[in-house]
JSON list of C-alpha atoms in Angstrom, two decimals:
[
{"chain": "A", "resi": 1, "resn": "MET", "atom": "CA", "xyz": [228.09, 193.98, 196.19]},
{"chain": "A", "resi": 2, "resn": "GLY", "atom": "CA", "xyz": [227.68, 194.97, 192.54]},
{"chain": "A", "resi": 3, "resn": "ALA", "atom": "CA", "xyz": [225.84, 192.91, 189.98]},
{"chain": "A", "resi": 4, "resn": "ASN", "atom": "CA", "xyz": [229.10, 192.23, 188.14]},
{"chain": "A", "resi": 5, "resn": "THR", "atom": "CA", "xyz": [230.88, 190.72, 191.15]},
{"chain": "A", "resi": 6, "resn": "ARG", "atom": "CA", "xyz": [228.16, 188.48, 192.53]},
{"chain": "A", "resi": 7, "resn": "GLU", "atom": "CA", "xyz": [227.93, 184.89, 191.39]},
{"chain": "A", "resi": 8, "resn": "LYS", "atom": "CA", "xyz": [225.00, 183.84, 189.30]},
{"chain": "A", "resi": 9, "resn": "GLU", "atom": "CA", "xyz": [222.67, 181.75, 191.39]},
{"chain": "A", "resi": 10, "resn": "ALA", "atom": "CA", "xyz": [220.23, 179.10, 190.25]},
{"chain": "A", "resi": 11, "resn": "GLY", "atom": "CA", "xyz": [216.94, 180.76, 189.50]},
{"chain": "A", "resi": 12, "resn": "ASP", "atom": "CA", "xyz": [218.45, 184.03, 188.27]},
{"chain": "A", "resi": 13, "resn": "ASP", "atom": "CA", "xyz": [217.01, 184.86, 184.88]},
{"chain": "A", "resi": 14, "resn": "VAL", "atom": "CA", "xyz": [219.79, 185.60, 182.44]},
{"chain": "A", "resi": 15, "resn": "GLU", "atom": "CA", "xyz": [218.88, 186.61, 178.92]},
{"chain": "A", "resi": 16, "resn": "VAL", "atom": "CA", "xyz": [220.36, 184.35, 176.27]},
{"chain": "A", "resi": 17, "resn": "ARG", "atom": "CA", "xyz": [221.84, 186.62, 173.65]},
{"chain": "A", "resi": 18, "resn": "PRO", "atom": "CA", "xyz": [222.50, 185.46, 170.06]},
{"chain": "A", "resi": 19, "resn": "GLU", "atom": "CA", "xyz": [226.25, 185.28, 170.75]},
{"chain": "A", "resi": 20, "resn": "ASP", "atom": "CA", "xyz": [225.53, 183.15, 173.85]},
{"chain": "A", "resi": 21, "resn": "GLN", "atom": "CA", "xyz": [223.43, 180.78, 171.76]},
{"chain": "A", "resi": 22, "resn": "LYS", "atom": "CA", "xyz": [226.23, 180.55, 169.19]},
{"chain": "A", "resi": 23, "resn": "ALA", "atom": "CA", "xyz": [228.71, 179.69, 171.97]},
{"chain": "A", "resi": 24, "resn": "ILE", "atom": "CA", "xyz": [226.35, 177.04, 173.39]},
{"chain": "A", "resi": 25, "resn": "ASN", "atom": "CA", "xyz": [225.83, 175.52, 169.92]},
{"chain": "A", "resi": 26, "resn": "SER", "atom": "CA", "xyz": [229.56, 175.59, 169.26]},
{"chain": "A", "resi": 27, "resn": "PHE", "atom": "CA", "xyz": [230.22, 173.87, 172.58]},
{"chain": "A", "resi": 28, "resn": "GLY", "atom": "CA", "xyz": [227.71, 171.13, 171.72]},
{"chain": "A", "resi": 29, "resn": "ARG", "atom": "CA", "xyz": [229.17, 170.53, 168.25]},
{"chain": "A", "resi": 30, "resn": "LEU", "atom": "CA", "xyz": [232.74, 170.44, 169.55]},
{"chain": "A", "resi": 31, "resn": "ASN", "atom": "CA", "xyz": [231.79, 168.12, 172.40]},
{"chain": "A", "resi": 32, "resn": "ASN", "atom": "CA", "xyz": [230.12, 165.73, 169.93]},
{"chain": "A", "resi": 33, "resn": "ARG", "atom": "CA", "xyz": [233.16, 165.90, 167.64]},
{"chain": "A", "resi": 34, "resn": "LYS", "atom": "CA", "xyz": [235.42, 165.12, 170.60]},
{"chain": "A", "resi": 35, "resn": "HIS", "atom": "CA", "xyz": [233.40, 161.99, 171.40]},
{"chain": "A", "resi": 36, "resn": "ASP", "atom": "CA", "xyz": [233.45, 160.92, 167.74]},
{"chain": "A", "resi": 37, "resn": "ILE", "atom": "CA", "xyz": [237.23, 161.30, 167.65]},
{"chain": "A", "resi": 38, "resn": "GLU", "atom": "CA", "xyz": [237.60, 159.34, 170.90]},
{"chain": "A", "resi": 39, "resn": "ASP", "atom": "CA", "xyz": [235.61, 156.50, 169.32]},
{"chain": "A", "resi": 40, "resn": "GLU", "atom": "CA", "xyz": [237.77, 156.70, 166.20]},
{"chain": "A", "resi": 41, "resn": "ILE", "atom": "CA", "xyz": [240.93, 156.52, 168.33]},
{"chain": "A", "resi": 42, "resn": "LYS", "atom": "CA", "xyz": [239.59, 153.38, 170.04]},
{"chain": "A", "resi": 43, "resn": "GLU", "atom": "CA", "xyz": [238.99, 151.79, 166.62]},
{"chain": "A", "resi": 44, "resn": "LYS", "atom": "CA", "xyz": [242.47, 152.76, 165.39]},
{"chain": "A", "resi": 45, "resn": "GLN", "atom": "CA", "xyz": [244.05, 151.45, 168.59]},
{"chain": "A", "resi": 46, "resn": "SER", "atom": "CA", "xyz": [242.16, 148.18, 168.18]},
{"chain": "A", "resi": 47, "resn": "LEU", "atom": "CA", "xyz": [243.40, 147.93, 164.58]},
{"chain": "A", "resi": 48, "resn": "HIS", "atom": "CA", "xyz": [246.96, 148.63, 165.74]},
{"chain": "A", "resi": 49, "resn": "ASP", "atom": "CA", "xyz": [246.66, 145.86, 168.35]},
{"chain": "A", "resi": 50, "resn": "LEU", "atom": "CA", "xyz": [245.45, 143.43, 165.67]},
{"chain": "A", "resi": 51, "resn": "LEU", "atom": "CA", "xyz": [248.33, 144.41, 163.40]},
{"chain": "A", "resi": 52, "resn": "ASP", "atom": "CA", "xyz": [250.73, 143.93, 166.29]},
{"chain": "A", "resi": 53, "resn": "ASP", "atom": "CA", "xyz": [249.31, 140.45, 166.89]},
{"chain": "A", "resi": 54, "resn": "ALA", "atom": "CA", "xyz": [249.68, 139.65, 163.18]},
{"chain": "A", "resi": 55, "resn": "SER", "atom": "CA", "xyz": [253.26, 140.88, 163.30]},
{"chain": "A", "resi": 56, "resn": "ASN", "atom": "CA", "xyz": [253.97, 138.56, 166.22]},
{"chain": "A", "resi": 57, "resn": "GLU", "atom": "CA", "xyz": [252.43, 135.66, 164.29]},
{"chain": "A", "resi": 58, "resn": "MET", "atom": "CA", "xyz": [254.72, 136.45, 161.36]},
{"chain": "A", "resi": 59, "resn": "ILE", "atom": "CA", "xyz": [257.70, 135.64, 163.59]},
{"chain": "A", "resi": 60, "resn": "LEU", "atom": "CA", "xyz": [256.44, 132.05, 163.76]},
{"chain": "A", "resi": 61, "resn": "ALA", "atom": "CA", "xyz": [255.87, 131.72, 160.00]},
{"chain": "A", "resi": 62, "resn": "ASP", "atom": "CA", "xyz": [258.22, 129.70, 157.80]},
{"chain": "A", "resi": 63, "resn": "GLU", "atom": "CA", "xyz": [260.63, 131.74, 155.67]},
{"chain": "A", "resi": 64, "resn": "ASP", "atom": "CA", "xyz": [259.89, 129.87, 152.44]},
{"chain": "A", "resi": 65, "resn": "GLU", "atom": "CA", "xyz": [256.11, 129.61, 152.85]},
{"chain": "A", "resi": 66, "resn": "PRO", "atom": "CA", "xyz": [254.04, 132.29, 151.04]},
{"chain": "A", "resi": 67, "resn": "VAL", "atom": "CA", "xyz": [251.93, 134.60, 153.19]},
{"chain": "A", "resi": 68, "resn": "ARG", "atom": "CA", "xyz": [248.39, 135.61, 152.26]},
{"chain": "A", "resi": 69, "resn": "TYR", "atom": "CA", "xyz": [248.15, 139.31, 153.03]},
{"chain": "A", "resi": 70, "resn": "GLY", "atom": "CA", "xyz": [244.73, 140.96, 153.26]},
{"chain": "A", "resi": 71, "resn": "PHE", "atom": "CA", "xyz": [244.26, 144.18, 151.35]},
{"chain": "A", "resi": 72, "resn": "GLY", "atom": "CA", "xyz": [240.71, 145.49, 151.62]},
{"chain": "A", "resi": 73, "resn": "GLU", "atom": "CA", "xyz": [238.41, 142.61, 150.74]},
{"chain": "A", "resi": 74, "resn": "CYS", "atom": "CA", "xyz": [240.97, 140.58, 148.80]},
{"chain": "A", "resi": 75, "resn": "TYR", "atom": "CA", "xyz": [244.17, 138.72, 149.58]},
{"chain": "A", "resi": 76, "resn": "PHE", "atom": "CA", "xyz": [247.43, 138.38, 147.72]},
{"chain": "A", "resi": 77, "resn": "GLU", "atom": "CA", "xyz": [250.38, 136.13, 148.28]},
{"chain": "A", "resi": 78, "resn": "CYS", "atom": "CA", "xyz": [253.79, 137.54, 149.13]},
{"chain": "A", "resi": 79, "resn": "ASN", "atom": "CA", "xyz": [256.89, 136.34, 150.92]},
{"chain": "A", "resi": 80, "resn": "LYS", "atom": "CA", "xyz": [257.41, 136.74, 154.66]},
{"chain": "A", "resi": 81, "resn": "ASP", "atom": "CA", "xyz": [259.73, 139.77, 154.36]},
{"chain": "A", "resi": 82, "resn": "GLN", "atom": "CA", "xyz": [257.26, 141.65, 152.16]},
{"chain": "A", "resi": 83, "resn": "ALA", "atom": "CA", "xyz": [254.41, 140.87, 154.56]},
{"chain": "A", "resi": 84, "resn": "GLU", "atom": "CA", "xyz": [256.46, 142.09, 157.53]},
{"chain": "A", "resi": 85, "resn": "GLU", "atom": "CA", "xyz": [257.26, 145.33, 155.69]},
{"chain": "A", "resi": 86, "resn": "LEU", "atom": "CA", "xyz": [253.60, 145.85, 154.85]},
{"chain": "A", "resi": 87, "resn": "LEU", "atom": "CA", "xyz": [252.56, 145.18, 158.44]},
{"chain": "A", "resi": 88, "resn": "ASP", "atom": "CA", "xyz": [255.19, 147.57, 159.82]},
{"chain": "A", "resi": 89, "resn": "LYS", "atom": "CA", "xyz": [254.10, 150.28, 157.38]},
{"chain": "A", "resi": 90, "resn": "GLN", "atom": "CA", "xyz": [250.44, 149.79, 158.27]},
{"chain": "A", "resi": 91, "resn": "LYS", "atom": "CA", "xyz": [251.23, 149.88, 162.02]},
{"chain": "A", "resi": 92, "resn": "GLU", "atom": "CA", "xyz": [253.28, 153.05, 161.55]},
{"chain": "A", "resi": 93, "resn": "ASP", "atom": "CA", "xyz": [250.48, 154.71, 159.54]},
{"chain": "A", "resi": 94, "resn": "THR", "atom": "CA", "xyz": [247.94, 153.76, 162.21]},
{"chain": "A", "resi": 95, "resn": "LEU", "atom": "CA", "xyz": [250.08, 155.28, 164.97]},
{"chain": "A", "resi": 96, "resn": "LYS", "atom": "CA", "xyz": [250.43, 158.49, 162.94]},
{"chain": "A", "resi": 97, "resn": "GLU", "atom": "CA", "xyz": [246.66, 158.66, 162.49]},
{"chain": "A", "resi": 98, "resn": "ILE", "atom": "CA", "xyz": [246.17, 158.18, 166.24]},
{"chain": "A", "resi": 99, "resn": "ALA", "atom": "CA", "xyz": [248.66, 160.98, 166.96]},
{"chain": "A", "resi": 100, "resn": "VAL", "atom": "CA", "xyz": [246.83, 163.34, 164.57]},
{"chain": "A", "resi": 101, "resn": "LEU", "atom": "CA", "xyz": [243.50, 162.52, 166.22]},
{"chain": "A", "resi": 102, "resn": "ASN", "atom": "CA", "xyz": [244.98, 163.08, 169.69]},
{"chain": "A", "resi": 103, "resn": "GLY", "atom": "CA", "xyz": [246.25, 166.47, 168.52]},
{"chain": "A", "resi": 104, "resn": "GLU", "atom": "CA", "xyz": [242.78, 167.34, 167.26]},
{"chain": "A", "resi": 105, "resn": "ILE", "atom": "CA", "xyz": [241.27, 166.35, 170.61]},
{"chain": "A", "resi": 106, "resn": "ASN", "atom": "CA", "xyz": [243.77, 168.58, 172.44]},
{"chain": "A", "resi": 107, "resn": "GLY", "atom": "CA", "xyz": [242.76, 171.54, 170.29]},
{"chain": "A", "resi": 108, "resn": "ILE", "atom": "CA", "xyz": [239.08, 170.84, 170.83]},
{"chain": "A", "resi": 109, "resn": "GLU", "atom": "CA", "xyz": [239.57, 170.52, 174.60]},
{"chain": "A", "resi": 110, "resn": "ASP", "atom": "CA", "xyz": [241.33, 173.91, 174.68]},
{"chain": "A", "resi": 111, "resn": "THR", "atom": "CA", "xyz": [238.43, 175.51, 172.83]},
{"chain": "A", "resi": 112, "resn": "LEU", "atom": "CA", "xyz": [235.87, 173.75, 175.05]},
{"chain": "A", "resi": 113, "resn": "SER", "atom": "CA", "xyz": [237.67, 175.02, 178.14]},
{"chain": "A", "resi": 114, "resn": "GLY", "atom": "CA", "xyz": [237.48, 178.59, 176.86]},
{"chain": "A", "resi": 115, "resn": "LEU", "atom": "CA", "xyz": [233.80, 178.22, 176.02]},
{"chain": "A", "resi": 116, "resn": "LYS", "atom": "CA", "xyz": [233.09, 176.74, 179.47]},
{"chain": "A", "resi": 117, "resn": "THR", "atom": "CA", "xyz": [234.77, 179.70, 181.14]},
{"chain": "A", "resi": 118, "resn": "GLN", "atom": "CA", "xyz": [232.81, 182.13, 178.97]},
{"chain": "A", "resi": 119, "resn": "LEU", "atom": "CA", "xyz": [229.46, 180.41, 179.47]},
{"chain": "A", "resi": 120, "resn": "TYR", "atom": "CA", "xyz": [229.83, 179.75, 183.20]},
{"chain": "A", "resi": 121, "resn": "GLY", "atom": "CA", "xyz": [230.89, 183.39, 183.61]},
{"chain": "A", "resi": 122, "resn": "ARG", "atom": "CA", "xyz": [227.70, 184.49, 181.88]},
{"chain": "A", "resi": 123, "resn": "PHE", "atom": "CA", "xyz": [225.20, 181.94, 183.21]},
{"chain": "A", "resi": 124, "resn": "GLY", "atom": "CA", "xyz": [226.75, 180.61, 186.43]},
{"chain": "A", "resi": 125, "resn": "SER", "atom": "CA", "xyz": [224.94, 177.57, 187.75]},
{"chain": "A", "resi": 126, "resn": "ASN", "atom": "CA", "xyz": [222.04, 178.08, 185.33]},
{"chain": "A", "resi": 127, "resn": "ILE", "atom": "CA", "xyz": [223.96, 176.08, 182.73]},
{"chain": "A", "resi": 128, "resn": "ASN", "atom": "CA", "xyz": [225.51, 172.63, 183.02]},
{"chain": "A", "resi": 129, "resn": "LEU", "atom": "CA", "xyz": [228.35, 171.85, 180.64]},
{"chain": "A", "resi": 130, "resn": "GLU", "atom": "CA", "xyz": [229.84, 168.92, 182.55]},
{"chain": "A", "resi": 131, "resn": "GLU", "atom": "CA", "xyz": [229.87, 165.33, 181.31]},
{"chain": "A", "resi": 132, "resn": "THR", "atom": "CA", "xyz": [227.65, 162.85, 183.09]},
{"chain": "A", "resi": 133, "resn": "PRO", "atom": "CA", "xyz": [229.28, 159.44, 183.65]},
{"chain": "A", "resi": 134, "resn": "ALA", "atom": "CA", "xyz": [227.73, 156.66, 181.59]}
]
C-alpha cells in the first residue's frame, strides 16, 4: 500500500505546513463565529417570542385606551392600531434578521465541512475537529 492511500494513524508525525495552520486557524474562527451567531439567533427568537406575547396582549386592550409603547429606553403613547402596526413591523424585522443569520450559518457550515475534509485528509486521526457536547 502506498503512502497516499493509507489512512493516517494516531502517532504518525505529519508536518504542519503554513497553509495547514491557516486552515486550522480559519476553522477555529469560523466555528467561533458560528457559535456566536447561534447565540444571537436565540436572543432574536426570544425577542420575537416576547413581541408575539405583547401582540397577544394587545388583543385584550381597550380600543380607546392609549398604549404606552417602548422604544429603546423611553415610552410614548399611541393608539391601539398604531401599537399593533409597530409590533407587527418589529416582529417582521426580527424574523428577517433571524433568516439572515440562519443563511450565514449555512454558509459557515459549508465552509467548515470543506475545511474538515481537507484537514482530516491531511492529518487523519491526529486532529480532532468535532464538537464536544456541553
